[in-house]
Short mmCIF file of C-alpha atoms in Angstrom, two decimals:
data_model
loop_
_atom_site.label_atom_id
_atom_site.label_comp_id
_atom_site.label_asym_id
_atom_site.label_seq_id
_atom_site.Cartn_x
_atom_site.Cartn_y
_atom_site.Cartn_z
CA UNK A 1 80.40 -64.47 28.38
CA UNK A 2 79.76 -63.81 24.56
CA UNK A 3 79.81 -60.19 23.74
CA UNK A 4 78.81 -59.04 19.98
CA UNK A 5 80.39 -56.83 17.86
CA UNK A 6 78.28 -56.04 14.53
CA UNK A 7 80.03 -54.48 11.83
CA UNK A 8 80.05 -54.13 8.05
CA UNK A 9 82.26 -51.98 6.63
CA UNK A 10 85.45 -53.13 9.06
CA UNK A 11 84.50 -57.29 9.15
CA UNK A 12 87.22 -57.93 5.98
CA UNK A 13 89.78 -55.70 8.00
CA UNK A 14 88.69 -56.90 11.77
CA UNK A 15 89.80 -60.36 10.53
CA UNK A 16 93.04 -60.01 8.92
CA UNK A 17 94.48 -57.63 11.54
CA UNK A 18 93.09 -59.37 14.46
CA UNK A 19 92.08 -56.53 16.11
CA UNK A 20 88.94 -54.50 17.14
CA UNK A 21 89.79 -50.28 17.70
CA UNK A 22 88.73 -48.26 20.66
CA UNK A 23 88.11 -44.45 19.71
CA UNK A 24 88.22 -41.27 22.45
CA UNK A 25 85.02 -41.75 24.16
CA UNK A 26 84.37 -37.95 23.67
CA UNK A 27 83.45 -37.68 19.80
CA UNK A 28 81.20 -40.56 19.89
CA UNK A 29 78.29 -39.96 17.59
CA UNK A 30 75.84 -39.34 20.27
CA UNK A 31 76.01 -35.73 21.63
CA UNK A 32 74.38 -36.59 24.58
CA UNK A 33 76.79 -39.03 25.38
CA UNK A 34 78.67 -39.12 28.96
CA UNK A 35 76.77 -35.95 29.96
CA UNK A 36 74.64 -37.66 32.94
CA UNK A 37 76.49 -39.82 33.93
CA UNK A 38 79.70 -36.98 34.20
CA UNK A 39 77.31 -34.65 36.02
CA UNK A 40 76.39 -37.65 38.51
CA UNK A 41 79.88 -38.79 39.32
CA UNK A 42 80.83 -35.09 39.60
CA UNK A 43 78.08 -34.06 41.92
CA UNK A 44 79.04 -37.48 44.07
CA UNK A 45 82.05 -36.68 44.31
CA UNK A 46 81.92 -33.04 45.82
CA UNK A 47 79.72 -35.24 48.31
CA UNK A 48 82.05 -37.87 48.98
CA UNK A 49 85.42 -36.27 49.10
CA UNK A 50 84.45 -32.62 50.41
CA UNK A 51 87.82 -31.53 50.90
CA UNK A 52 89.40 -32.99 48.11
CA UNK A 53 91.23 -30.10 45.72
CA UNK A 54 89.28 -31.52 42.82
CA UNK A 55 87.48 -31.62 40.59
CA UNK A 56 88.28 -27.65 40.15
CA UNK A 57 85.79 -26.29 37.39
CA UNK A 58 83.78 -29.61 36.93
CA UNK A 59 87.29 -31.70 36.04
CA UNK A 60 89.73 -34.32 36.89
CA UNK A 61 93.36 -33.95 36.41
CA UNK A 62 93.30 -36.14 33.58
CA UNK A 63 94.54 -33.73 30.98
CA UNK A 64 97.49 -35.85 29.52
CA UNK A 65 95.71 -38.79 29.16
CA UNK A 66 92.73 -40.33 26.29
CA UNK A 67 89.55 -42.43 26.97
CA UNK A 68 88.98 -44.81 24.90
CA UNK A 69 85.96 -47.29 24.01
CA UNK A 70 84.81 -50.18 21.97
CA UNK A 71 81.34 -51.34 21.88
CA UNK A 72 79.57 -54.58 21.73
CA UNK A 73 76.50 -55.82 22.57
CA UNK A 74 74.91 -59.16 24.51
CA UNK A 75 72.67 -60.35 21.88
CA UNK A 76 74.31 -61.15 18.67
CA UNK A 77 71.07 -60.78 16.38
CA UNK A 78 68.87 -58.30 17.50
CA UNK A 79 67.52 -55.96 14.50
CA UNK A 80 67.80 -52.99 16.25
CA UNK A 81 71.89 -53.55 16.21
CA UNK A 82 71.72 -55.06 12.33
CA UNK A 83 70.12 -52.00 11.46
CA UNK A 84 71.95 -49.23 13.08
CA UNK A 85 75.39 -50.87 12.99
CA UNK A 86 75.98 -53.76 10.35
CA UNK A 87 74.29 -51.58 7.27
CA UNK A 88 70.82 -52.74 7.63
CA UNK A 89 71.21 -56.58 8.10
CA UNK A 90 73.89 -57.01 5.40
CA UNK A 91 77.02 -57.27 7.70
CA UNK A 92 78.20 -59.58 10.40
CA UNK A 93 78.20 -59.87 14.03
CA UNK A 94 81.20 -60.97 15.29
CA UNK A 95 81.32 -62.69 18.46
CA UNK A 96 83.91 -62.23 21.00
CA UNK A 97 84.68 -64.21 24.16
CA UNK A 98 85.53 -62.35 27.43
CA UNK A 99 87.77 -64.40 29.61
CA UNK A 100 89.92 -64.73 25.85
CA UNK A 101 89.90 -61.43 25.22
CA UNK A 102 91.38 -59.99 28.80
CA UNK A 103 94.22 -62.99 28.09
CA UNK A 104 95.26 -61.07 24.92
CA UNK A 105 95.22 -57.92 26.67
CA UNK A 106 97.00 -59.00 29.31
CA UNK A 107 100.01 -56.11 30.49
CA UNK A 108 102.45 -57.91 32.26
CA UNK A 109 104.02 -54.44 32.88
CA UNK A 110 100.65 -53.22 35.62
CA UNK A 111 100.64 -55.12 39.18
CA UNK A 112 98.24 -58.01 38.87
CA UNK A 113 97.26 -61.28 39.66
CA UNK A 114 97.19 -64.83 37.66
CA UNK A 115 93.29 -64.76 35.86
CA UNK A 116 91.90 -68.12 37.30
CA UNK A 117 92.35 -70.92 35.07
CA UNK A 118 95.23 -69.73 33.14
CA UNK A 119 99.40 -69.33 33.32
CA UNK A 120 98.88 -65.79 32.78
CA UNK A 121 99.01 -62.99 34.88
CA UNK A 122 99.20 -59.21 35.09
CA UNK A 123 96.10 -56.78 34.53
CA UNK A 124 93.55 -56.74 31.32
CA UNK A 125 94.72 -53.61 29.12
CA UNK A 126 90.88 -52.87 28.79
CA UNK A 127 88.24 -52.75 31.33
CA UNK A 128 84.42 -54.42 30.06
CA UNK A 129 81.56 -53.50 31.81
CA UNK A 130 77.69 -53.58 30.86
CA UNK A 131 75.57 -50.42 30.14
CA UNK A 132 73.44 -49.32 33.10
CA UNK A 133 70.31 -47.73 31.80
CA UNK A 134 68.95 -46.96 35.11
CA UNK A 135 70.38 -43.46 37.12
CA UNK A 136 69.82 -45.28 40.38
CA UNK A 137 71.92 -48.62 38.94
CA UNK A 138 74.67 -45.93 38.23
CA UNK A 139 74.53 -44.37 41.21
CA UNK A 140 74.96 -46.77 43.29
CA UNK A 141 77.81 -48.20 41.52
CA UNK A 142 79.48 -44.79 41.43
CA UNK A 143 78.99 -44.52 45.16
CA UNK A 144 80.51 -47.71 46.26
CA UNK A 145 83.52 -47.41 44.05
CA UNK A 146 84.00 -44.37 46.05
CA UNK A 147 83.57 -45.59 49.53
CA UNK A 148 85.48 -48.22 48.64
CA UNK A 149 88.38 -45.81 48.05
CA UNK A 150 87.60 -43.75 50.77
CA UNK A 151 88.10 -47.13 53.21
CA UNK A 152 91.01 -48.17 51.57
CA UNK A 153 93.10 -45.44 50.22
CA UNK A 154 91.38 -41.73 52.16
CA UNK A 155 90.75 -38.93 50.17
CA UNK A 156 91.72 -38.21 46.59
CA UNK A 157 93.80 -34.93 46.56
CA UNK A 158 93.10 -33.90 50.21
CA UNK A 159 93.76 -30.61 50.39
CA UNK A 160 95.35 -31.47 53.57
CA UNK A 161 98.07 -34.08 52.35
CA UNK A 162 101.57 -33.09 51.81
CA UNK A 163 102.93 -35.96 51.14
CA UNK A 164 104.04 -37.28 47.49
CA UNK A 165 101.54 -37.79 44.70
CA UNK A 166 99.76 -40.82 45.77
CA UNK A 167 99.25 -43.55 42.92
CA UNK A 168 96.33 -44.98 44.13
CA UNK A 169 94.24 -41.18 43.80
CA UNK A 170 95.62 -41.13 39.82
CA UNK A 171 94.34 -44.53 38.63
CA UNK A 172 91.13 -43.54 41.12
CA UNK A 173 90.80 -40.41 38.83
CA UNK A 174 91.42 -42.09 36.01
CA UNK A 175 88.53 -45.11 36.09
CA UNK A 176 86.05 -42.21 37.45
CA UNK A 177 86.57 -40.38 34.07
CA UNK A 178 86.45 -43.63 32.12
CA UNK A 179 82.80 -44.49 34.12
CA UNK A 180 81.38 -41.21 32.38
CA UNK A 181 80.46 -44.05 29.27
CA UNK A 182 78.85 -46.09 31.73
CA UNK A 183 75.05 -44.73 31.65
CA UNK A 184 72.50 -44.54 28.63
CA UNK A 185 69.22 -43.71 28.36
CA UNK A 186 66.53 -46.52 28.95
CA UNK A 187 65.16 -45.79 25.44
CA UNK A 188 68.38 -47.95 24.43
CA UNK A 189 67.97 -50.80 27.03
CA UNK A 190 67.01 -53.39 24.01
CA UNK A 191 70.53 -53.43 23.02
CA UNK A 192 72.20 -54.77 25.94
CA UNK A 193 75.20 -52.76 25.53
CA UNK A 194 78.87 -53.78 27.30
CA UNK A 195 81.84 -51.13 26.59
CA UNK A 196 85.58 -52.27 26.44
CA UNK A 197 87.28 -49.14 27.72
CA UNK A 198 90.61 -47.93 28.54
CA UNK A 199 92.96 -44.79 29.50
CA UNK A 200 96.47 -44.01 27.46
CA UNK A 201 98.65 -41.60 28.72
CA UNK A 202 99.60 -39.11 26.49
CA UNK A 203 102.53 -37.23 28.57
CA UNK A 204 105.24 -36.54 26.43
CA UNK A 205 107.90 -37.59 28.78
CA UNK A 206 106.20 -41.17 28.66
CA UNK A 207 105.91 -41.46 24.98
CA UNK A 208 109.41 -40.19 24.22
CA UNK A 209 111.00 -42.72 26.86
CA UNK A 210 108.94 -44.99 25.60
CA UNK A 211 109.19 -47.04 28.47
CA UNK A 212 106.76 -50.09 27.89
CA UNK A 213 106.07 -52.01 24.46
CA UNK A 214 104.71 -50.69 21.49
CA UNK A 215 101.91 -53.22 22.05
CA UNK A 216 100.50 -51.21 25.45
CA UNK A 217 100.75 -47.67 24.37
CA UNK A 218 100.30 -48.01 20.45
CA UNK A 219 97.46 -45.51 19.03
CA UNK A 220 97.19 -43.38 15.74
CA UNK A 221 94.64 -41.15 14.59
CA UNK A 222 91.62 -41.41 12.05
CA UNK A 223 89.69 -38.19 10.27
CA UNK A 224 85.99 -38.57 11.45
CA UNK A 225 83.27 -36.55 10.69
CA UNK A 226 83.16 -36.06 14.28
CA UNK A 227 87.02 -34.30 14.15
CA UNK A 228 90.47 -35.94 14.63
CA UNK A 229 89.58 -39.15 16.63
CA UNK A 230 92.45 -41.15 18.25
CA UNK A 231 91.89 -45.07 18.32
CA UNK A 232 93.63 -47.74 19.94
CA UNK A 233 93.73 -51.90 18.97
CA UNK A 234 92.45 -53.99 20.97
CA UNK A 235 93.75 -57.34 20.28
CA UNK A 236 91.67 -60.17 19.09
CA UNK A 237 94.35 -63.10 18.80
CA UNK A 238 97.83 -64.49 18.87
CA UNK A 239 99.35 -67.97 17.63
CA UNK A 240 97.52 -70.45 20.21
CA UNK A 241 94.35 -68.11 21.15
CA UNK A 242 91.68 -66.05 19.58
CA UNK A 243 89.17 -64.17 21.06
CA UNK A 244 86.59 -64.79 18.40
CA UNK A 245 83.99 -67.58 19.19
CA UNK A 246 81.41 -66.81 16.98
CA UNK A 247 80.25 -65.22 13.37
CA UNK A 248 76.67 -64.54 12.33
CA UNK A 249 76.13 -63.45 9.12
CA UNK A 250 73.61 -60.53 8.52
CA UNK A 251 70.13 -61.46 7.88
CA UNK A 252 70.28 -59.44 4.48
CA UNK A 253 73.97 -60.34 4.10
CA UNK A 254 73.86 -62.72 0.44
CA UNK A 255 77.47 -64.71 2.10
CA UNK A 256 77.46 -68.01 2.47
CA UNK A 257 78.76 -70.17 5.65
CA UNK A 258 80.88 -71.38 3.22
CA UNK A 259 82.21 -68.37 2.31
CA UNK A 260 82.59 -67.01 5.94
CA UNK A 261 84.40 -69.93 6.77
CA UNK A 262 87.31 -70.08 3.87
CA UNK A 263 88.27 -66.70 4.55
CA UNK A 264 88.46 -67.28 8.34
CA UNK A 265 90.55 -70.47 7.26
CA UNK A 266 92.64 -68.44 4.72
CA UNK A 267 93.27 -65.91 7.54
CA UNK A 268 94.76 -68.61 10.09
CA UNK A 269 91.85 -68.82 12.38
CA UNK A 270 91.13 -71.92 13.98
CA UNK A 271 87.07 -73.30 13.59
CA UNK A 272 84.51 -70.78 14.74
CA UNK A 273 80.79 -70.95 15.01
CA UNK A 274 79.35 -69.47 12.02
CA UNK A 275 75.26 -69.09 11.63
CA UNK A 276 72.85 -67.18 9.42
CA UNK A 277 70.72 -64.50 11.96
CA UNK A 278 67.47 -66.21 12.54
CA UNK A 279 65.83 -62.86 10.97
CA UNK A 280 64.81 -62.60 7.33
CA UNK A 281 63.45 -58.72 6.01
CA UNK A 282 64.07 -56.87 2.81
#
């Protein structure tokens, strides 16, 4: 699968580093952002787990940790995304394969299993999942994923267990905060939206043993007019693989194919499908 990322002001920078950023899911530029879908997982999950010790107050014990997200889209020339992210047609749309992009973000340092296909294994740094613009879509996701648990692993945080801090209930915990991104309004439906999404622990004990590579817990911090944001990279290629299929250049965007594809060249990429968008406006 293809997934589009449409951009103008980051395309020069995108391409030279090699990398797209997640930013904390919680200053996104939408205010109503995360707010259903948070009060549908939370409201589940007093249902599902009923004597679990959380969550206490309406949250998780996720305090020491970030949630981030990247967006991208299924369609890589809709006007709807030139428009809102690319600067009114005159950006690009940068298409970015799946299966190539969980290779690159591949930590060899989580349990996992070989990806099919490949000599790789270990488990995809990010998670990508589509948009569900239906409340009954996300509900019944949400509910699975936690009978699922409840077969497999018991009860989060029973109240009743007095045993050691089970891993399984963290990561649990964990993907239940990062599904908060997970529903939209229908109103956005035409933009066929997939997120890229991750957690970083930010425990200080972690950080200053610094116990895994720079490459899986590397993040820094941007001035937004949202506040402070923290980003991650998410990483786009290394010297036999990219994760970048396609370009398509803006249809107000004056760049030439030509153009597109010496930089690409000049910036060690290997030969990528490059179009014009099949739209033409002023």
């Amino acid at each position: 699968m293809i997934y589009h990322y449409c951009s103008q002001v980051n395309f020069l920078n995108i391409i030279r580093s090699k990398e797209l950023w997640a930013t904390d899911l919680s200053k996104m530029n939408d205010p109503e952002e995360m707010l259903d879908g948070r009060r549908i997982i939370m409201d589940l999950f007093g249902k599902t787990f009923p004597s679990s010790k959380y969550p206490i107050n309406g949250s998780f014990p996720d305090d020491d940790n970030l949630y981030l997200v990247s967006s991208a889209s299924k369609n890589g020339d809709v006007l709807s995304q030139w428009r809102s992210y690319a600067q009114d047609g005159t950006g690009f749309s940068i298409g970015i394969d799946e299966k190539d992009l969980n290779m690159l973000n591949l930590n060899p340092f989580k349990s996992g299993i070989p990806i099919q296909g490949d000599e790789y294994s270990g488990v995809p740094e990010y998670l990508i999942e589509d948009v569900l613009y239906s409340h009954d879509d996300f509900t019944l996701k949400i509910e699975q994923f936690m009978q699922n648990h409840l077969r497999d692993y018991g009860v989060p945080f029973d109240t009743n267990y007095d045993g050691p801090l089970k891993t399984s209930s963290i990561f649990f915990m964990r993907e239940l905060a990062m599904n908060f991104c997970l529903l939209k309004s229908d109103f956005y439906k035409e933009e066929q939206e997939v997120r890229i999404y991750k957690s970083i622990s930010i425990e200080w004990s972690l950080l200053a043993a610094n116990p895994l590579p720079n490459k899986f817990i590397k993040f820094d911090f941007l001035d937004s007019p949202y506040g402070i944001k923290p980003y991650a990279p998410i990483y786009l290629w290394s010297d036999n693989r990219t994760a970048i299929k396609e370009i398509v250049i803006g249809p107000r965007n004056p760049s030439s194919i030509k153009d597109v594809e010496t930089f690409l060249k000049l910036n060690g990429y290997p030969k990528i499908e490059i179009s014009k968008s099949a739209g033409n406006y002023r």
